Short mmCIF file of C-alpha atoms and ligand atoms in Angstrom, two decimals:
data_model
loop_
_atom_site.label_atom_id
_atom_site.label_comp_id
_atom_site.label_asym_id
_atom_site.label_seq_id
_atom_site.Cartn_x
_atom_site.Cartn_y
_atom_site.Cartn_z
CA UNK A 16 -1.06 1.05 -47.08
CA UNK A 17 -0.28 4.13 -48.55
CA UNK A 18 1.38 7.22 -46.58
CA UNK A 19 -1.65 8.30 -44.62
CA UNK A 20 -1.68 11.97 -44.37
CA UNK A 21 -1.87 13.84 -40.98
CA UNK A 22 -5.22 13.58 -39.30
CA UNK A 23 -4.79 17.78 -38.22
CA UNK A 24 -4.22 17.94 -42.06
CA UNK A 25 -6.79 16.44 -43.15
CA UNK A 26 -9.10 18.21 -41.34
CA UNK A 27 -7.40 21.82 -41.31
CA UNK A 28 -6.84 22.43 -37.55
CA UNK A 29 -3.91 22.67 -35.47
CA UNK A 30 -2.38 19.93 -33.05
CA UNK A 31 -3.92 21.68 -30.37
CA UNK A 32 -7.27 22.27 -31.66
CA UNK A 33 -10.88 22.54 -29.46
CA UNK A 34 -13.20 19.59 -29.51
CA UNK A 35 -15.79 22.16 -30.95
CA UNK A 36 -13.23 23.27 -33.31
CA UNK A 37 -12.75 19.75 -34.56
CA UNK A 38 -16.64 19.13 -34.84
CA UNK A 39 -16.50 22.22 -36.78
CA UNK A 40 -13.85 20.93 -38.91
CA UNK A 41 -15.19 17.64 -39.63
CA UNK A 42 -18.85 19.38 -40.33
CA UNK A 43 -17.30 21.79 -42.98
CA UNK A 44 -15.06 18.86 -44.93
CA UNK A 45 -18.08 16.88 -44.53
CA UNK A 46 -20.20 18.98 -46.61
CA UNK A 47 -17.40 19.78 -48.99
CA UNK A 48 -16.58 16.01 -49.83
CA UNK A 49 -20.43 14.74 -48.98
CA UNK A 50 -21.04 12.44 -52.21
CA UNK A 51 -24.45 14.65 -53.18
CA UNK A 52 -22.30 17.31 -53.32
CA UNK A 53 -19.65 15.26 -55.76
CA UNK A 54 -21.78 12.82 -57.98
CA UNK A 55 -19.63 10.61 -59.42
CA UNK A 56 -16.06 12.21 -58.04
CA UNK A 57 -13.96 9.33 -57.09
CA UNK A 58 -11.77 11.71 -55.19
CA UNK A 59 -14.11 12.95 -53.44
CA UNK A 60 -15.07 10.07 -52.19
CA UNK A 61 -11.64 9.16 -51.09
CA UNK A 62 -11.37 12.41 -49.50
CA UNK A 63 -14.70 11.95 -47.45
CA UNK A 64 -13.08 8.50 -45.96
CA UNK A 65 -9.95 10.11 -45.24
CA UNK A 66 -12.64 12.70 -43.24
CA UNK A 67 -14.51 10.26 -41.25
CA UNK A 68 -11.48 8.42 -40.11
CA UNK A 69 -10.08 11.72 -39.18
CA UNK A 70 -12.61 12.52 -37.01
CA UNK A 71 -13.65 9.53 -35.48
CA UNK A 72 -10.07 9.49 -33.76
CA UNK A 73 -9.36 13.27 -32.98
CA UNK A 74 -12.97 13.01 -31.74
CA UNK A 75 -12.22 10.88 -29.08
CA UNK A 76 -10.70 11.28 -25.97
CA UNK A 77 -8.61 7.88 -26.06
CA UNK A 78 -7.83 7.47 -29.86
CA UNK A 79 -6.74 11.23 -30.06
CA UNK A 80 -3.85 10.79 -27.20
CA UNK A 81 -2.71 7.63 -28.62
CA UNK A 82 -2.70 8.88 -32.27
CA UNK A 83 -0.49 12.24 -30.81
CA UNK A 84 2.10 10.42 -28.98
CA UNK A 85 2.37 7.32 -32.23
CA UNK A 86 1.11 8.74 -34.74
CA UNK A 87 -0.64 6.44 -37.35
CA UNK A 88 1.38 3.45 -36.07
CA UNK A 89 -1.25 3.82 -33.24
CA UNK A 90 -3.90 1.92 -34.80
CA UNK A 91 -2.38 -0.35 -37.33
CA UNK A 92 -2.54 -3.96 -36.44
CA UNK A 93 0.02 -6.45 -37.06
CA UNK A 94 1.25 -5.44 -40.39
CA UNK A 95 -0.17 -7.94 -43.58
CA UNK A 96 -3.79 -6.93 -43.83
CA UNK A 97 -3.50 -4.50 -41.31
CA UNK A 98 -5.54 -1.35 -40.60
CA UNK A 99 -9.20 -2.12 -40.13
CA UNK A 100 -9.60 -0.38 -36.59
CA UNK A 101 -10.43 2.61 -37.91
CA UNK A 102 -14.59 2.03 -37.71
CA UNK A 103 -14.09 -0.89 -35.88
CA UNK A 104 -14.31 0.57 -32.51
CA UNK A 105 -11.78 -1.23 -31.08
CA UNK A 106 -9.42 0.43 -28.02
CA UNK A 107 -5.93 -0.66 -27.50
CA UNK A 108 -4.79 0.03 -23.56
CA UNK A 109 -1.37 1.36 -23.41
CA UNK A 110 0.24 -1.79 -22.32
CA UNK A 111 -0.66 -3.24 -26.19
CA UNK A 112 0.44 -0.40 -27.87
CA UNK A 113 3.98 -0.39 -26.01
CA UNK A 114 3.84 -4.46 -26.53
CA UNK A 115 2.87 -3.93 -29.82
CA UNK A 116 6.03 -1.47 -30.61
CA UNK A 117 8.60 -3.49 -28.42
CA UNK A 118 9.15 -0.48 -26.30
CA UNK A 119 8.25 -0.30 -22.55
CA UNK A 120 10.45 -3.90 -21.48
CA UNK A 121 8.33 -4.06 -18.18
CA UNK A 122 5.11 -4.71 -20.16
CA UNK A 123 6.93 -7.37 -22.30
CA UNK A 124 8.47 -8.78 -20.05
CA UNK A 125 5.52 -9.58 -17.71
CA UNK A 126 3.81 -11.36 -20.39
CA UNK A 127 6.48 -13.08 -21.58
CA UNK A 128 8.96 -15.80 -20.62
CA UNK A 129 9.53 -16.22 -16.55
CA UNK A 130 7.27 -14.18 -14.48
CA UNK A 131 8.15 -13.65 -10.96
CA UNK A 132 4.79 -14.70 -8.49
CA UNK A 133 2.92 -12.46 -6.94
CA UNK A 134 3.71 -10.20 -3.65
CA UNK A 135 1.25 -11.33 -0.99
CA UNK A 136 0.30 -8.84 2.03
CA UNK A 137 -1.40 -9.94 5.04
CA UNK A 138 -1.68 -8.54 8.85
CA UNK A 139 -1.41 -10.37 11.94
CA UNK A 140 -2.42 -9.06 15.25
CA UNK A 141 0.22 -8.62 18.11
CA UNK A 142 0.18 -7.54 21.93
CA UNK A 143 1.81 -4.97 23.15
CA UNK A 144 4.26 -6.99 25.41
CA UNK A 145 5.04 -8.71 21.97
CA UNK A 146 5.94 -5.84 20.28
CA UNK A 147 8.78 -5.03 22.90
CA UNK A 148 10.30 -8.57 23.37
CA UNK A 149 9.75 -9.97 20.08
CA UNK A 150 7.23 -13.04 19.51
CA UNK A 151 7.28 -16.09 16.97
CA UNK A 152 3.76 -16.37 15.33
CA UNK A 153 2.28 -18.62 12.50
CA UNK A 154 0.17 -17.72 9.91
CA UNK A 155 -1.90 -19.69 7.56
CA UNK A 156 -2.62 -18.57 3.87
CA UNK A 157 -4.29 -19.62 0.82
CA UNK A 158 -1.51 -19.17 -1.45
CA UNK A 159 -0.78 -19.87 -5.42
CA UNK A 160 1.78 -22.42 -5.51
CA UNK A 161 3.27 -24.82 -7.84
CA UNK A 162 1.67 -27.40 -8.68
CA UNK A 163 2.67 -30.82 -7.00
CA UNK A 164 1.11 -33.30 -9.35
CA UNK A 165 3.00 -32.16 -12.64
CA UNK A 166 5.67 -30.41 -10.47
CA UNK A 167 4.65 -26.86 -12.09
CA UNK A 168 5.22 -28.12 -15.90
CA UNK A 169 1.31 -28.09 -16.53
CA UNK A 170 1.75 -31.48 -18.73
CA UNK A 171 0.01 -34.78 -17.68
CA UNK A 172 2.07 -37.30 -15.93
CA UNK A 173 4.34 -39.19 -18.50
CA UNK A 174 3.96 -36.12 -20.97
CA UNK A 175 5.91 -33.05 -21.42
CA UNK A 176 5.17 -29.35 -22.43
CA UNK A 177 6.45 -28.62 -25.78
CA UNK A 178 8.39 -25.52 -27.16
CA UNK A 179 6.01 -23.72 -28.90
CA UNK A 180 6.77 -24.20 -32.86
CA UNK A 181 5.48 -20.70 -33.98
CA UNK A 182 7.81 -18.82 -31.34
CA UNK A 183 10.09 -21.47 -30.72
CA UNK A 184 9.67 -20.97 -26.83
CA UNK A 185 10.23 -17.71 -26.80
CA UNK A 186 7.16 -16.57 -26.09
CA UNK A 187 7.41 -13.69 -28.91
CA UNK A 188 6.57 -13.37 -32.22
CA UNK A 189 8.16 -10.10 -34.01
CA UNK A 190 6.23 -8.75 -37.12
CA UNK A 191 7.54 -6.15 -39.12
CA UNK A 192 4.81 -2.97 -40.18
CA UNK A 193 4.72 -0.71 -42.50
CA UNK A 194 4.15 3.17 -40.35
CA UNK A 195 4.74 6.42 -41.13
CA UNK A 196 8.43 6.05 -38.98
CA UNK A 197 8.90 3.62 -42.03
CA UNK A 198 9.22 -0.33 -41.66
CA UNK A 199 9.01 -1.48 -37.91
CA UNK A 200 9.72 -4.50 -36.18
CA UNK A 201 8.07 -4.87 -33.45
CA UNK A 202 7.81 -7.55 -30.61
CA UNK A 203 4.47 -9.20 -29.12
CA UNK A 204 3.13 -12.10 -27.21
CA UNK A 205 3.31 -15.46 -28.84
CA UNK A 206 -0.41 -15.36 -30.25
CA UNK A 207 0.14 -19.55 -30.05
CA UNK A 208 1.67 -19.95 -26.59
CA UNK A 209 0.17 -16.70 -25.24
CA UNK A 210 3.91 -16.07 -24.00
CA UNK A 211 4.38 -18.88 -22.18
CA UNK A 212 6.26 -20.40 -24.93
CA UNK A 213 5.46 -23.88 -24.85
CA UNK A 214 2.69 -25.87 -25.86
CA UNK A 215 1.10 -28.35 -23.87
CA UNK A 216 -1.00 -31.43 -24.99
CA UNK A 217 -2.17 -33.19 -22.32
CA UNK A 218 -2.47 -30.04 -19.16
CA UNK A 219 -2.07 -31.88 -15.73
CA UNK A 220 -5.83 -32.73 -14.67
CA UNK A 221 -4.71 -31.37 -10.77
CA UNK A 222 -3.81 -27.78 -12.17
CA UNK A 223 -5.79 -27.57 -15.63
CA UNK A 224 -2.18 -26.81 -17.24
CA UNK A 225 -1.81 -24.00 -15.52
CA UNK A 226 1.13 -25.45 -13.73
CA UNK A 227 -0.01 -23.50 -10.48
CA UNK A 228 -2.73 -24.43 -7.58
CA UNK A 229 -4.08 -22.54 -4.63
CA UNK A 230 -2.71 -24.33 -1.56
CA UNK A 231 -3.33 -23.64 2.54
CA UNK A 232 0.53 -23.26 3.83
CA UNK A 233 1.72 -22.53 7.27
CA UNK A 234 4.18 -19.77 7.75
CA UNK A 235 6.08 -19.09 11.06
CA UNK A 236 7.36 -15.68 11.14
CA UNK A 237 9.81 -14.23 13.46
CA UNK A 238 8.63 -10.73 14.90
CA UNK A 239 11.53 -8.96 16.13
CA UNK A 240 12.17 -7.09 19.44
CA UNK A 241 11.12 -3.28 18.94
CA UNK A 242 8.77 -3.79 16.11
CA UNK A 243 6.23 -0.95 16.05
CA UNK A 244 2.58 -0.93 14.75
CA UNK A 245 1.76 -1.08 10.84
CA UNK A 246 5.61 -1.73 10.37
CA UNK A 247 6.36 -4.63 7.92
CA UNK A 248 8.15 -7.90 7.87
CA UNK A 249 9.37 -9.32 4.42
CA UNK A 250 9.31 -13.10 4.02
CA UNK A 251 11.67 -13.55 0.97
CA UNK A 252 10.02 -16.16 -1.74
CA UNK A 253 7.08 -16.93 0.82
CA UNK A 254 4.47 -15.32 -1.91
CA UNK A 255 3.10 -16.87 -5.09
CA UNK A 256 4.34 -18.96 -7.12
CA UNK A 257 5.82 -17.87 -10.29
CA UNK A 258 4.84 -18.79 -13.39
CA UNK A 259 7.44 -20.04 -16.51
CA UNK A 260 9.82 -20.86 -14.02
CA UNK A 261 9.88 -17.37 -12.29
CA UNK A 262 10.53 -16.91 -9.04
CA UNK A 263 8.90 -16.88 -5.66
CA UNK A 264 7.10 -14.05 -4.51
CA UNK A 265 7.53 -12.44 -1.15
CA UNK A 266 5.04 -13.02 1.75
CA UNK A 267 4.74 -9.39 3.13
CA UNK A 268 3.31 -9.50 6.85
CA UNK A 269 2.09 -5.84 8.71
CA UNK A 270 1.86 -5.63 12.44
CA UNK A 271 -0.98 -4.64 14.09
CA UNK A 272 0.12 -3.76 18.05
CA UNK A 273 -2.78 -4.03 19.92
CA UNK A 274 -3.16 -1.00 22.12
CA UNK A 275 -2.49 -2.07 26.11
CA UNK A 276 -4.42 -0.56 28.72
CA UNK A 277 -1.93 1.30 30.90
CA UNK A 278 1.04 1.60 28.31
CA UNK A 279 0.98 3.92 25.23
CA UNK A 280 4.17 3.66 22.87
CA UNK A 281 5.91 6.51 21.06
CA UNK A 282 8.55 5.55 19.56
CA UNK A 283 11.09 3.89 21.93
CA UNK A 284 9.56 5.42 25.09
CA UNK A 285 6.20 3.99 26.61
CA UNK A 286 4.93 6.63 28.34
CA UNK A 287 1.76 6.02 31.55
CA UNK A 288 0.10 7.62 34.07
CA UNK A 289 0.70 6.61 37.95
CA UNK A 290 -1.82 7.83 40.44
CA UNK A 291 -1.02 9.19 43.78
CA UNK A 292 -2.45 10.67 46.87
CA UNK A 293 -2.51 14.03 47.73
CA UNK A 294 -0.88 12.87 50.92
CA UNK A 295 1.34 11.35 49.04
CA UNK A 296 2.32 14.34 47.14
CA UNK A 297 2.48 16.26 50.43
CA UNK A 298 4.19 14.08 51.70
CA UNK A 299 5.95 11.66 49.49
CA UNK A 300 6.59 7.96 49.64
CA UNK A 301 7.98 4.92 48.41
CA UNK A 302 5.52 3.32 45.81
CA UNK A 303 5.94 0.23 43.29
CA UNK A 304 5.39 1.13 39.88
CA UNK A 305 4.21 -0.94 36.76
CA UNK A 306 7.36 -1.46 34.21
CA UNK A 307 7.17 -3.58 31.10
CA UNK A 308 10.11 -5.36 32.54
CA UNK A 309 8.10 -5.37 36.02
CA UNK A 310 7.61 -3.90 39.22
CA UNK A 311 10.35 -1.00 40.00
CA UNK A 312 10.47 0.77 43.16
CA UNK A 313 9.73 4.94 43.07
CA UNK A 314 10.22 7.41 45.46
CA UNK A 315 7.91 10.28 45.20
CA UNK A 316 9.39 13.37 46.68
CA UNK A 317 7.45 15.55 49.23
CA UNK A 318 5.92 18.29 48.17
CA UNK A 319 5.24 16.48 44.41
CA UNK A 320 2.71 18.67 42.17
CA UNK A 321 0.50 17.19 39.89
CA UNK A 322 0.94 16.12 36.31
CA UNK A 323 4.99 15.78 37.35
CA UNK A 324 6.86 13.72 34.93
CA UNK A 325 9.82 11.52 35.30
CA UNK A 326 11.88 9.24 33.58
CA UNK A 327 12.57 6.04 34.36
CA UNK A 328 15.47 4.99 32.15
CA UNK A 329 16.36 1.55 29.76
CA UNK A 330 12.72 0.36 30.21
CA UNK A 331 11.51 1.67 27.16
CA UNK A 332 11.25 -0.37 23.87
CA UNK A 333 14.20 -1.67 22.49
CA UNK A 334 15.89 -0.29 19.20
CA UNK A 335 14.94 -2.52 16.31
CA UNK A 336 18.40 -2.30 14.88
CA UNK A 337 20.33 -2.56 18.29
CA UNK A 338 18.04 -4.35 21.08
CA UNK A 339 20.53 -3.62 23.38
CA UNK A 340 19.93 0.26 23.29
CA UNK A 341 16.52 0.58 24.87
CA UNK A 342 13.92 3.70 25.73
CA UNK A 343 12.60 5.37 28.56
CA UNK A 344 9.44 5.00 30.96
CA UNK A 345 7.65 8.79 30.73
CA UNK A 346 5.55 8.20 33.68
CA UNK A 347 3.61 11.31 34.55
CA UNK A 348 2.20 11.40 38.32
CA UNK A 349 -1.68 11.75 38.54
CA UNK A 350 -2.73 13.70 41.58
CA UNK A 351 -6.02 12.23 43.09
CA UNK A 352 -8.53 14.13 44.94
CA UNK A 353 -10.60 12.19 47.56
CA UNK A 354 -14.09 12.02 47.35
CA UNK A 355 -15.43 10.02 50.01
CA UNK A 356 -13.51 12.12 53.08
CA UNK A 357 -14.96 11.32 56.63
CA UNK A 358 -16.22 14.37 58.60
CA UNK A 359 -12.84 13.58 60.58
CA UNK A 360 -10.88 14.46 57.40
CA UNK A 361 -13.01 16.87 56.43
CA UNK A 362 -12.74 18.87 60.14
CA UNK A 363 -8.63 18.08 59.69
CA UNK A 364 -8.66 19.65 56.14
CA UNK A 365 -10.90 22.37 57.07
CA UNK A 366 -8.00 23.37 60.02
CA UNK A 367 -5.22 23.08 57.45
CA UNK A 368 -6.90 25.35 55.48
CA UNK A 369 -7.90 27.49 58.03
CA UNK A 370 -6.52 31.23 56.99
CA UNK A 371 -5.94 32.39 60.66
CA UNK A 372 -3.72 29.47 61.33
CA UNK A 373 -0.16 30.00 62.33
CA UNK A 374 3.33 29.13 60.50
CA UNK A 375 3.84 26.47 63.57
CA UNK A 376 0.21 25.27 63.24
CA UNK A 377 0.90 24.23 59.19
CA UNK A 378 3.75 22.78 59.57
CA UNK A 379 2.65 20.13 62.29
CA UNK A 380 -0.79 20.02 59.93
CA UNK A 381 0.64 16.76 57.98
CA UNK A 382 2.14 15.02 60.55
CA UNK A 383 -2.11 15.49 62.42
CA UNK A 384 -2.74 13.78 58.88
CA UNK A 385 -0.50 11.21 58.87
CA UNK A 386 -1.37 9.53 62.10
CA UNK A 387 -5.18 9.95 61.56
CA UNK A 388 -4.21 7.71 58.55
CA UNK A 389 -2.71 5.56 60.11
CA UNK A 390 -4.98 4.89 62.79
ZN1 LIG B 29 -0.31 -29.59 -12.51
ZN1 LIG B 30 4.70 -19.41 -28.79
#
C-alpha cells in the first residue's frame, strides 16, 4: 500500500475541524473529483476514492478518534492483503487495536497464555452479636473450577493437548505491517489456538475442552471479631478457576450486619436507649442494664434529667486489628411519663405541684411518693 496521505489533507480541513465543516469538505471535493465532472480522468477518479474514504472515517464518531490517536495504522489489518476496512464497516474496540499494535500488555496478556480466574463476590448475612464476637459461617457457591475428569487439560482421557504448531504454544502470532510509522511488528492472539496455545484433538466430553466446569463448593469462612457491616473478607484462591494454568481467583465475601433491636453500632461504640421512671430520675436507683456482654448493674443518680448519657466502658465492639482494645456502651437514659396515673397519684402529683406549697412540704413530697409506691 502506498503512503496514504492525511485524511485532514485530503479533504482540506484542520485536525480540529466541525462535523459540518467536514460534510462541507467532503461535499465540495465531491463535486470537484465527481466522475461527470472528469470523464475519462483516471486521477480523478483516484482522487474521488481517496475522498470517500476520507470521509467515511472523519465522519464518524468512532473511526475519527481511532484514526487521530494511530493514524492510518488504525484500520489496516494484518499486513499481506491488508486494508479492506475502509467500506467495509467494520469497528475495531480499543482492546484490538492495542492487541493488534502489541502495546497495552494488560490486553495481551489476558488473552494470552495463563489467565488468572475470575474474582467472585458474594454477601452473607450476619447478626449483630456475630459481628462483635466473631462467627464461623459456610457458604455454598456455584463456582468455575477445573475440571476433574481431564484434570483441567481439556484433552480426552489417554490424549493430550498439543502445542499449537502455528504459534508454537505461545499463544501469539506477530505479523509485521506496512504503516505510515514505517514497518511494524506487531503481536496478536494465536488466530489457531485463540491464545491458548495448544491444540486439542479429542476435548474432554465432561468439560467440552474447555478444561473448566461449574461446580457447587462449600466454603467455611472465618468472620472476625469487630467486623462491621458491608466490610469485606478476602478468601485467597477461593474464586474461579484459571484458565492455561493461571491461578485461582479470590472468593470475596461482604457482610451484611443485621440491624438488632435495642443496639445500634457506630463504629466501636454501640450506643441504646434505657428507660426510666420519673421516680426514678427523682429519685434514683439501682437498675440492671442490657450489655452485649450481659446484664451490668447501673446506678442512676437522683435528680437524673432526661436524655442523660453515660458511658459504660470496654463493652463496646472490639477493634478488628486488636480485639483486646474494645468500645464503649453510649447508653442515653429515656425519661418516661406515666399515663395510666390513679386519682391517688394524680391528687399526690397535683400537691407536689401545688405553687403555695412550702420548701419543707417539697422536700418530704418524694418520700409521700415513694411509700404510696410501695404500698
Ligand atoms: Zn475436562
Ligand atoms: Zn496458537
Amino acid at each position: 500500500m502506498a503512503d496514504k496521505r492525511d485524511f485532514y489533507d485530503v479533504l482540506g480541513i484542520k485536525k480540529g475541524a466541525s462535523e459540518s465543516e467536514i460534510k462541507k469538505a467532503y461535499r465540495q471535493m465531491a463535486k470537484k473529483y465527481h466522475p461527470d465532472n472528469n470523464p475519462g480522468d483516471k486521477s480523478a477518479e483516484e482522487k474521488m476514492k481517496e475522498v470517500n474514504e476520507a470521509y467515511e472515517v472523519l465522519s464518524d464518531a468512532n473511526k475519527r478518534s481511532n484514526y487521530d490517536q494511530f493514524g492510518h495504522a488504525a484500520f489496516e489489518q494484518g499486513g499481506a492483503g491488508g486494508g479492506g476496512f475502509y467500506g467495509g464497516g467494520m469497528d475495531f474496540d480499543m482492546g484490538d487495536i492495542f492487541n493488534m499494535f502489541g502495546f497495552g500488555s494488560g490486553s495481551t496478556s489476558r488473552r494470552n497464555g495463563p489467565q488468572r480466574g475470575s474474582d467472585i463476590g458474594v454477601t452473607i448475612q450476619i447478626s449483630f452479636e456475630e459481628a462483635i464476637f466473631g462467627t464461623t459461617k459456610e457458604i455454598s457457591i456455584n463456582v468455575t473450577d477445573k475440571c476433574d475428569t481431564c484434570n483441567g487439560t481439556g484433552a480426552k482421557a489417554g490424549t493430550h493437548a498439543e502445542t499449537c504448531k502455528r504459534c508454537n504454544g505461545t499463544g501469539q502470532e506477530r505479523v509485521v505491517q506496512q504503516s505510515i510509522f514505517g514497518s511494524m511488528t506487531s503481536v496478536r492472539t494465536c488466530s489457531a489456538c485463540g491464545g491458548t496455545g495448544k491444540t486439542i484433538k479429542d476435548p474432554c466430553p465432561t468439560c467440552k475442552g474447555k478444561g473448566r466446569v461449574k461446580k457447587a463448593k462449600k466454603f467455611e469462612v472465618n468472620i472476625p471479631k469487630g467486623i462491621d457491616h458491608g466490610q469485606t473478607i478476602r478468601l485467597s484462591g477461593k474464586g474461579e478457576a484459571g484458565i492455561n494454568g493461571g491461578s485461582y481467583g479470590d472468593l470475596m465475601v461482604t457482610v451484611y450486619v443485621q440491624p438488632d433491636r435495642y443496639f445500634v453500632r457506630k463504629g466501636m461504640d454501640i450506643y441504646c436507649d434505657v428507660p426510666i421512671t420519673f421516680v426514678q430520675a427523682a429519685l434514683g436507683d439501682e437498675i440492671t442494664i442490657k450489655t452485649i456482654d450481659g446484664e451490668q448493674k447501673y446506678t442512676i443518680k437522683p435528680g437524673t434529667q432526661p436524655e442523660t448519657v453515660a458511658t459504660i466502658r470496654g463493652v463496646g465492639v472490639p477493634n478488628l486489628r486488636n480485639t483486646a482494645q474494645r468500645g464503649n456502651q453510649i447508653i442515653t437514659l429515656k425519661v418516661k411519663i406515666p399515663t395510666d396515673l390513679t386519682i391517688r397519684q394524680k391528687d399526690i402529683l397535683k400537691e407536689f405541684y401545688n405553687p403555695n406549697a412550702s420548701d419543707v412540704e417539697k422536700k418530704g413530697f418524694w418520700d409521700k411518693v415513694k411509700e404510696k409506691l410501695e404500698d
